[in-house]
Amino acid sequence: MNLESVDSGQITFNGEIIAGPDSKITFPYGDIQIVIQDPRSSLDPRMSIRQIIEEPLKFLSQEKRSTLGSSENILKLIRAVGLREEHLDRKPHQFSGGQRQRVAIARALVTQPKLVVLDEPTSALDISVQAQVINLLKSLQKEFGLTYLFISHNMGVVKYLCDRIGVLNQGKLVEVATNDEIFNRPTHEYTKKLLSSVPTMFQER
């Protein structure tokens, strides 16, 4: 997302280089969106909810901005995340943490992205709200045909939401496998230690 400069290496997406030391590389903002951990810091308090949702469209062509930014499409998104039309003219401080994260999710979906990066999207929320947001993400994935890159230390949520899992240890990818393989037949020692440290309810008996 160009949040950090790249010193070496490259990141490719759909066969195209999207990040690397070359500053001339153009990042495909319309194809990749992100939902970060704390919705309070990701939403501009001066903007209305409508303005926040429309913000990513500025990276797209005029034609796409007109289509995706239509009142009909914005209303569809706000309803899809469980909010109402009257919420569009309010400011972030008028919402709960869970509602603000729903706004952040709607903002991420407005460009019709091919990939949504979810960086600990529920860890800043109350326990009672976390399950609601996770279930929302799962239903949106089915409704819009979304691909998620879900970053989390919560193995219970990972097991519930993810199809394929990559395990990181000190910044290195040590194992990549299906959900079933990771939780029932892990091969790397770090993965085994990670699973042994979480409640057994997240593991198959």
PDB file of C-alpha atoms in Angstrom:
ATOM      1  CA  MET A   1       0.000   0.000   0.000  1.00  0.00           C
ATOM      2  CA  ASN A   2       3.118   2.215  -0.168  1.00  0.00           C
ATOM      3  CA  LEU A   3       2.883   2.811   3.581  1.00  0.00           C
ATOM      4  CA  GLU A   4       6.577   1.935   3.884  1.00  0.00           C
ATOM      5  CA  SER A   5       9.414   2.378   1.399  1.00  0.00           C
ATOM      6  CA  VAL A   6      10.892  -0.813  -0.063  1.00  0.00           C
ATOM      7  CA  ASP A   7      14.676  -1.174   0.299  1.00  0.00           C
ATOM      8  CA  SER A   8      15.036  -4.407  -1.650  1.00  0.00           C
ATOM      9  CA  GLY A   9      13.002  -7.140  -3.280  1.00  0.00           C
ATOM     10  CA  GLN A  10       9.716  -6.858  -5.125  1.00  0.00           C
ATOM     11  CA  ILE A  11       6.031  -7.553  -4.606  1.00  0.00           C
ATOM     12  CA  THR A  12       4.025  -8.802  -7.564  1.00  0.00           C
ATOM     13  CA  PHE A  13       0.255  -8.918  -7.999  1.00  0.00           C
ATOM     14  CA  ASN A  14      -1.467 -10.503 -10.994  1.00  0.00           C
ATOM     15  CA  GLY A  15       1.921 -10.803 -12.659  1.00  0.00           C
ATOM     16  CA  GLU A  16       2.743  -7.102 -12.295  1.00  0.00           C
ATOM     17  CA  ILE A  17       5.365  -5.556  -9.992  1.00  0.00           C
ATOM     18  CA  ILE A  18       3.488  -3.317  -7.549  1.00  0.00           C
ATOM     19  CA  ALA A  19       6.211  -2.535  -4.997  1.00  0.00           C
ATOM     20  CA  GLY A  20       9.985  -2.332  -5.019  1.00  0.00           C
ATOM     21  CA  PRO A  21      12.932   0.069  -4.703  1.00  0.00           C
ATOM     22  CA  ASP A  22      11.965   1.766  -7.991  1.00  0.00           C
ATOM     23  CA  SER A  23       9.942   4.847  -7.039  1.00  0.00           C
ATOM     24  CA  LYS A  24       8.306   4.907 -10.487  1.00  0.00           C
ATOM     25  CA  ILE A  25       6.249   1.776  -9.789  1.00  0.00           C
ATOM     26  CA  THR A  26       2.535   2.569  -9.724  1.00  0.00           C
ATOM     27  CA  PHE A  27       0.521   0.884  -6.980  1.00  0.00           C
ATOM     28  CA  PRO A  28      -2.908  -0.443  -8.111  1.00  0.00           C
ATOM     29  CA  TYR A  29      -4.992   1.258  -5.427  1.00  0.00           C
ATOM     30  CA  GLY A  30      -8.239   0.320  -7.106  1.00  0.00           C
ATOM     31  CA  ASP A  31      -7.391  -3.385  -7.086  1.00  0.00           C
ATOM     32  CA  ILE A  32      -6.007  -3.588  -3.535  1.00  0.00           C
ATOM     33  CA  GLN A  33      -7.577  -2.017  -0.451  1.00  0.00           C
ATOM     34  CA  ILE A  34      -6.866  -2.314   3.270  1.00  0.00           C
ATOM     35  CA  VAL A  35      -8.748  -2.356   6.576  1.00  0.00           C
ATOM     36  CA  ILE A  36      -6.432  -1.603   9.491  1.00  0.00           C
ATOM     37  CA  GLN A  37      -6.595  -2.462  13.162  1.00  0.00           C
ATOM     38  CA  ASP A  38      -7.910   0.738  14.740  1.00  0.00           C
ATOM     39  CA  PRO A  39     -10.862   2.386  12.972  1.00  0.00           C
ATOM     40  CA  ARG A  40     -10.496   5.508  15.126  1.00  0.00           C
ATOM     41  CA  SER A  41      -7.152   6.359  13.560  1.00  0.00           C
ATOM     42  CA  SER A  42      -8.105   5.358  10.015  1.00  0.00           C
ATOM     43  CA  LEU A  43     -11.168   7.600   9.638  1.00  0.00           C
ATOM     44  CA  ASP A  44     -10.764  11.369   9.196  1.00  0.00           C
ATOM     45  CA  PRO A  45     -12.890  12.966  11.969  1.00  0.00           C
ATOM     46  CA  ARG A  46     -13.564  16.020   9.778  1.00  0.00           C
ATOM     47  CA  MET A  47     -15.199  14.015   7.001  1.00  0.00           C
ATOM     48  CA  SER A  48     -18.712  12.630   6.734  1.00  0.00           C
ATOM     49  CA  ILE A  49     -19.160   8.895   6.345  1.00  0.00           C
ATOM     50  CA  ARG A  50     -20.123   9.425   2.704  1.00  0.00           C
ATOM     51  CA  GLN A  51     -16.891  11.353   2.049  1.00  0.00           C
ATOM     52  CA  ILE A  52     -14.839   8.673   3.808  1.00  0.00           C
ATOM     53  CA  ILE A  53     -16.333   5.873   1.721  1.00  0.00           C
ATOM     54  CA  GLU A  54     -15.834   7.845  -1.500  1.00  0.00           C
ATOM     55  CA  GLU A  55     -12.217   8.795  -0.710  1.00  0.00           C
ATOM     56  CA  PRO A  56     -10.458   5.819  -2.442  1.00  0.00           C
ATOM     57  CA  LEU A  57     -12.226   6.667  -5.699  1.00  0.00           C
ATOM     58  CA  LYS A  58      -9.881   9.628  -6.254  1.00  0.00           C
ATOM     59  CA  PHE A  59      -7.246   7.141  -7.464  1.00  0.00           C
ATOM     60  CA  LEU A  60      -9.523   5.858 -10.246  1.00  0.00           C
ATOM     61  CA  SER A  61     -10.479   7.174 -13.664  1.00  0.00           C
ATOM     62  CA  GLN A  62     -13.302   9.680 -14.015  1.00  0.00           C
ATOM     63  CA  GLU A  63     -15.505   7.004 -15.589  1.00  0.00           C
ATOM     64  CA  LYS A  64     -15.018   4.607 -12.688  1.00  0.00           C
ATOM     65  CA  ARG A  65     -15.484   7.394 -10.138  1.00  0.00           C
ATOM     66  CA  SER A  66     -18.840   8.254 -11.689  1.00  0.00           C
ATOM     67  CA  THR A  67     -20.031   4.641 -11.647  1.00  0.00           C
ATOM     68  CA  LEU A  68     -18.667   3.413  -8.329  1.00  0.00           C
ATOM     69  CA  GLY A  69     -19.342   6.705  -6.551  1.00  0.00           C
ATOM     70  CA  SER A  70     -22.996   6.840  -7.554  1.00  0.00           C
ATOM     71  CA  SER A  71     -25.524   7.315  -4.769  1.00  0.00           C
ATOM     72  CA  GLU A  72     -26.966   3.903  -5.602  1.00  0.00           C
ATOM     73  CA  ASN A  73     -23.622   2.140  -5.164  1.00  0.00           C
ATOM     74  CA  ILE A  74     -22.709   3.989  -1.955  1.00  0.00           C
ATOM     75  CA  LEU A  75     -26.115   3.151  -0.495  1.00  0.00           C
ATOM     76  CA  LYS A  76     -25.657  -0.503  -1.471  1.00  0.00           C
ATOM     77  CA  LEU A  77     -22.306  -0.616   0.341  1.00  0.00           C
ATOM     78  CA  ILE A  78     -23.495   1.076   3.516  1.00  0.00           C
ATOM     79  CA  ARG A  79     -26.398  -1.364   3.742  1.00  0.00           C
ATOM     80  CA  ALA A  80     -24.134  -4.327   2.962  1.00  0.00           C
ATOM     81  CA  VAL A  81     -22.019  -3.573   6.048  1.00  0.00           C
ATOM     82  CA  GLY A  82     -25.073  -3.265   8.290  1.00  0.00           C
ATOM     83  CA  LEU A  83     -25.476   0.511   8.451  1.00  0.00           C
ATOM     84  CA  ARG A  84     -28.271   2.785   7.226  1.00  0.00           C
ATOM     85  CA  GLU A  85     -28.646   5.595   4.703  1.00  0.00           C
ATOM     86  CA  GLU A  86     -28.966   8.266   7.406  1.00  0.00           C
ATOM     87  CA  HIS A  87     -25.509   7.318   8.693  1.00  0.00           C
ATOM     88  CA  LEU A  88     -23.871   8.682   5.531  1.00  0.00           C
ATOM     89  CA  ASP A  89     -24.083  12.311   6.665  1.00  0.00           C
ATOM     90  CA  ARG A  90     -22.717  11.703  10.166  1.00  0.00           C
ATOM     91  CA  LYS A  91     -19.123  11.967  11.424  1.00  0.00           C
ATOM     92  CA  PRO A  92     -16.975   9.107  12.813  1.00  0.00           C
ATOM     93  CA  HIS A  93     -17.221  10.288  16.442  1.00  0.00           C
ATOM     94  CA  GLN A  94     -20.955   9.569  16.366  1.00  0.00           C
ATOM     95  CA  PHE A  95     -20.344   5.833  15.962  1.00  0.00           C
ATOM     96  CA  SER A  96     -19.176   2.953  18.126  1.00  0.00           C
ATOM     97  CA  GLY A  97     -15.924   1.129  17.412  1.00  0.00           C
ATOM     98  CA  GLY A  98     -17.724  -1.685  15.640  1.00  0.00           C
ATOM     99  CA  GLN A  99     -19.703   0.744  13.484  1.00  0.00           C
ATOM    100  CA  ARG A 100     -16.551   2.653  12.568  1.00  0.00           C
ATOM    101  CA  GLN A 101     -14.923  -0.582  11.441  1.00  0.00           C
ATOM    102  CA  ARG A 102     -17.977  -1.278   9.288  1.00  0.00           C
ATOM    103  CA  VAL A 103     -17.429   2.123   7.668  1.00  0.00           C
ATOM    104  CA  ALA A 104     -13.769   1.220   7.065  1.00  0.00           C
ATOM    105  CA  ILE A 105     -14.873  -2.029   5.421  1.00  0.00           C
ATOM    106  CA  ALA A 106     -17.331  -0.177   3.153  1.00  0.00           C
ATOM    107  CA  ARG A 107     -14.540   2.231   2.184  1.00  0.00           C
ATOM    108  CA  ALA A 108     -12.304  -0.712   1.272  1.00  0.00           C
ATOM    109  CA  LEU A 109     -14.989  -2.206  -0.962  1.00  0.00           C
ATOM    110  CA  VAL A 110     -15.970   0.929  -2.881  1.00  0.00           C
ATOM    111  CA  THR A 111     -13.352   0.411  -5.629  1.00  0.00           C
ATOM    112  CA  GLN A 112     -14.458  -3.209  -6.156  1.00  0.00           C
ATOM    113  CA  PRO A 113     -10.968  -4.480  -5.238  1.00  0.00           C
ATOM    114  CA  LYS A 114      -9.528  -7.828  -6.230  1.00  0.00           C
ATOM    115  CA  LEU A 115      -7.751  -8.119  -2.869  1.00  0.00           C
ATOM    116  CA  VAL A 116      -8.599  -6.728   0.577  1.00  0.00           C
ATOM    117  CA  VAL A 117      -5.833  -6.687   3.185  1.00  0.00           C
ATOM    118  CA  LEU A 118      -7.291  -7.130   6.680  1.00  0.00           C
ATOM    119  CA  ASP A 119      -4.660  -6.128   9.243  1.00  0.00           C
ATOM    120  CA  GLU A 120      -5.896  -7.288  12.666  1.00  0.00           C
ATOM    121  CA  PRO A 121      -9.347  -5.847  11.806  1.00  0.00           C
ATOM    122  CA  THR A 122     -11.030  -6.896  15.058  1.00  0.00           C
ATOM    123  CA  SER A 123      -8.305  -6.752  17.718  1.00  0.00           C
ATOM    124  CA  ALA A 124      -9.164  -3.155  18.737  1.00  0.00           C
ATOM    125  CA  LEU A 125     -12.854  -3.996  19.194  1.00  0.00           C
ATOM    126  CA  ASP A 126     -14.788  -5.245  22.208  1.00  0.00           C
ATOM    127  CA  ILE A 127     -15.058  -9.025  22.414  1.00  0.00           C
ATOM    128  CA  SER A 128     -18.832  -8.837  21.934  1.00  0.00           C
ATOM    129  CA  VAL A 129     -18.375  -6.948  18.658  1.00  0.00           C
ATOM    130  CA  GLN A 130     -15.493  -8.988  17.231  1.00  0.00           C
ATOM    131  CA  ALA A 131     -17.672 -11.958  16.273  1.00  0.00           C
ATOM    132  CA  GLN A 132     -20.166  -9.668  14.515  1.00  0.00           C
ATOM    133  CA  VAL A 133     -17.444  -8.101  12.370  1.00  0.00           C
ATOM    134  CA  ILE A 134     -15.852 -11.469  11.547  1.00  0.00           C
ATOM    135  CA  ASN A 135     -19.232 -12.867  10.481  1.00  0.00           C
ATOM    136  CA  LEU A 136     -19.790  -9.733   8.395  1.00  0.00           C
ATOM    137  CA  LEU A 137     -16.435 -10.218   6.653  1.00  0.00           C
ATOM    138  CA  LYS A 138     -17.324 -13.821   5.878  1.00  0.00           C
ATOM    139  CA  SER A 139     -20.725 -12.906   4.423  1.00  0.00           C
ATOM    140  CA  LEU A 140     -19.245 -10.045   2.367  1.00  0.00           C
ATOM    141  CA  GLN A 141     -16.618 -12.401   0.984  1.00  0.00           C
ATOM    142  CA  LYS A 142     -19.373 -14.645  -0.320  1.00  0.00           C
ATOM    143  CA  GLU A 143     -21.594 -11.801  -1.555  1.00  0.00           C
ATOM    144  CA  PHE A 144     -18.894  -9.893  -3.449  1.00  0.00           C
ATOM    145  CA  GLY A 145     -16.520 -12.752  -4.302  1.00  0.00           C
ATOM    146  CA  LEU A 146     -13.687 -11.174  -2.307  1.00  0.00           C
ATOM    147  CA  THR A 147     -10.155 -12.399  -1.710  1.00  0.00           C
ATOM    148  CA  TYR A 148      -8.763 -11.528   1.720  1.00  0.00           C
ATOM    149  CA  LEU A 149      -5.223 -11.345   3.026  1.00  0.00           C
ATOM    150  CA  PHE A 150      -6.055 -11.696   6.711  1.00  0.00           C
ATOM    151  CA  ILE A 151      -3.300 -10.792   9.183  1.00  0.00           C
ATOM    152  CA  SER A 152      -3.926 -11.970  12.742  1.00  0.00           C
ATOM    153  CA  HIS A 153      -2.484 -13.634  15.828  1.00  0.00           C
ATOM    154  CA  ASN A 154      -5.938 -14.958  16.805  1.00  0.00           C
ATOM    155  CA  MET A 155      -5.795 -18.591  15.709  1.00  0.00           C
ATOM    156  CA  GLY A 156      -9.482 -19.146  16.380  1.00  0.00           C
ATOM    157  CA  VAL A 157     -10.443 -16.443  13.905  1.00  0.00           C
ATOM    158  CA  VAL A 158      -7.820 -17.667  11.425  1.00  0.00           C
ATOM    159  CA  LYS A 159      -9.293 -21.170  11.566  1.00  0.00           C
ATOM    160  CA  TYR A 160     -12.821 -19.846  11.041  1.00  0.00           C
ATOM    161  CA  LEU A 161     -12.093 -17.422   8.209  1.00  0.00           C
ATOM    162  CA  CYS A 162      -9.055 -18.583   6.222  1.00  0.00           C
ATOM    163  CA  ASP A 163      -8.737 -21.196   3.472  1.00  0.00           C
ATOM    164  CA  ARG A 164      -4.925 -21.094   3.192  1.00  0.00           C
ATOM    165  CA  ILE A 165      -2.609 -20.024   5.985  1.00  0.00           C
ATOM    166  CA  GLY A 166       0.938 -18.696   6.019  1.00  0.00           C
ATOM    167  CA  VAL A 167       2.842 -18.831   9.304  1.00  0.00           C
ATOM    168  CA  LEU A 168       5.400 -16.095   9.996  1.00  0.00           C
ATOM    169  CA  ASN A 169       8.254 -16.402  12.474  1.00  0.00           C
ATOM    170  CA  GLN A 170      10.521 -13.381  12.986  1.00  0.00           C
ATOM    171  CA  GLY A 171       9.481 -11.963   9.639  1.00  0.00           C
ATOM    172  CA  LYS A 172      10.066 -15.169   7.684  1.00  0.00           C
ATOM    173  CA  LEU A 173       7.380 -17.342   6.106  1.00  0.00           C
ATOM    174  CA  VAL A 174       8.019 -20.776   7.599  1.00  0.00           C
ATOM    175  CA  GLU A 175       4.953 -22.699   6.440  1.00  0.00           C
ATOM    176  CA  VAL A 176       2.117 -22.302   3.935  1.00  0.00           C
ATOM    177  CA  ALA A 177      -0.684 -24.848   3.772  1.00  0.00           C
ATOM    178  CA  THR A 178      -4.435 -25.326   3.778  1.00  0.00           C
ATOM    179  CA  ASN A 179      -6.500 -24.626   6.874  1.00  0.00           C
ATOM    180  CA  ASP A 180      -6.901 -28.346   7.536  1.00  0.00           C
ATOM    181  CA  GLU A 181      -3.190 -29.076   7.128  1.00  0.00           C
ATOM    182  CA  ILE A 182      -2.066 -26.262   9.419  1.00  0.00           C
ATOM    183  CA  PHE A 183      -4.430 -27.149  12.246  1.00  0.00           C
ATOM    184  CA  ASN A 184      -4.293 -30.939  11.971  1.00  0.00           C
ATOM    185  CA  ARG A 185      -0.994 -31.807  10.268  1.00  0.00           C
ATOM    186  CA  PRO A 186       1.486 -28.944  10.778  1.00  0.00           C
ATOM    187  CA  THR A 187       5.033 -29.671   9.617  1.00  0.00           C
ATOM    188  CA  HIS A 188       7.154 -26.805  10.949  1.00  0.00           C
ATOM    189  CA  GLU A 189       8.198 -26.813  14.598  1.00  0.00           C
ATOM    190  CA  TYR A 190       7.199 -23.176  15.075  1.00  0.00           C
ATOM    191  CA  THR A 191       3.692 -23.888  13.758  1.00  0.00           C
ATOM    192  CA  LYS A 192       3.374 -26.781  16.206  1.00  0.00           C
ATOM    193  CA  LYS A 193       4.475 -24.580  19.099  1.00  0.00           C
ATOM    194  CA  LEU A 194       2.072 -21.857  18.008  1.00  0.00           C
ATOM    195  CA  LEU A 195      -0.865 -24.256  17.956  1.00  0.00           C
ATOM    196  CA  SER A 196       0.076 -25.820  21.281  1.00  0.00           C
ATOM    197  CA  SER A 197      -0.149 -22.394  22.925  1.00  0.00           C
ATOM    198  CA  VAL A 198      -3.795 -21.784  22.001  1.00  0.00           C
ATOM    199  CA  PRO A 199      -6.952 -23.356  23.517  1.00  0.00           C
ATOM    200  CA  THR A 200      -7.652 -26.869  22.254  1.00  0.00           C
ATOM    201  CA  MET A 201     -11.151 -25.826  21.151  1.00  0.00           C
ATOM    202  CA  PHE A 202      -9.466 -24.360  18.038  1.00  0.00           C
ATOM    203  CA  GLN A 203      -7.917 -27.709  17.139  1.00  0.00           C
ATOM    204  CA  GLU A 204      -9.626 -30.773  15.784  1.00  0.00           C
ATOM    205  CA  ARG A 205     -10.013 -33.618  18.222  1.00  0.00           C
TER     206      ARG A 205
END
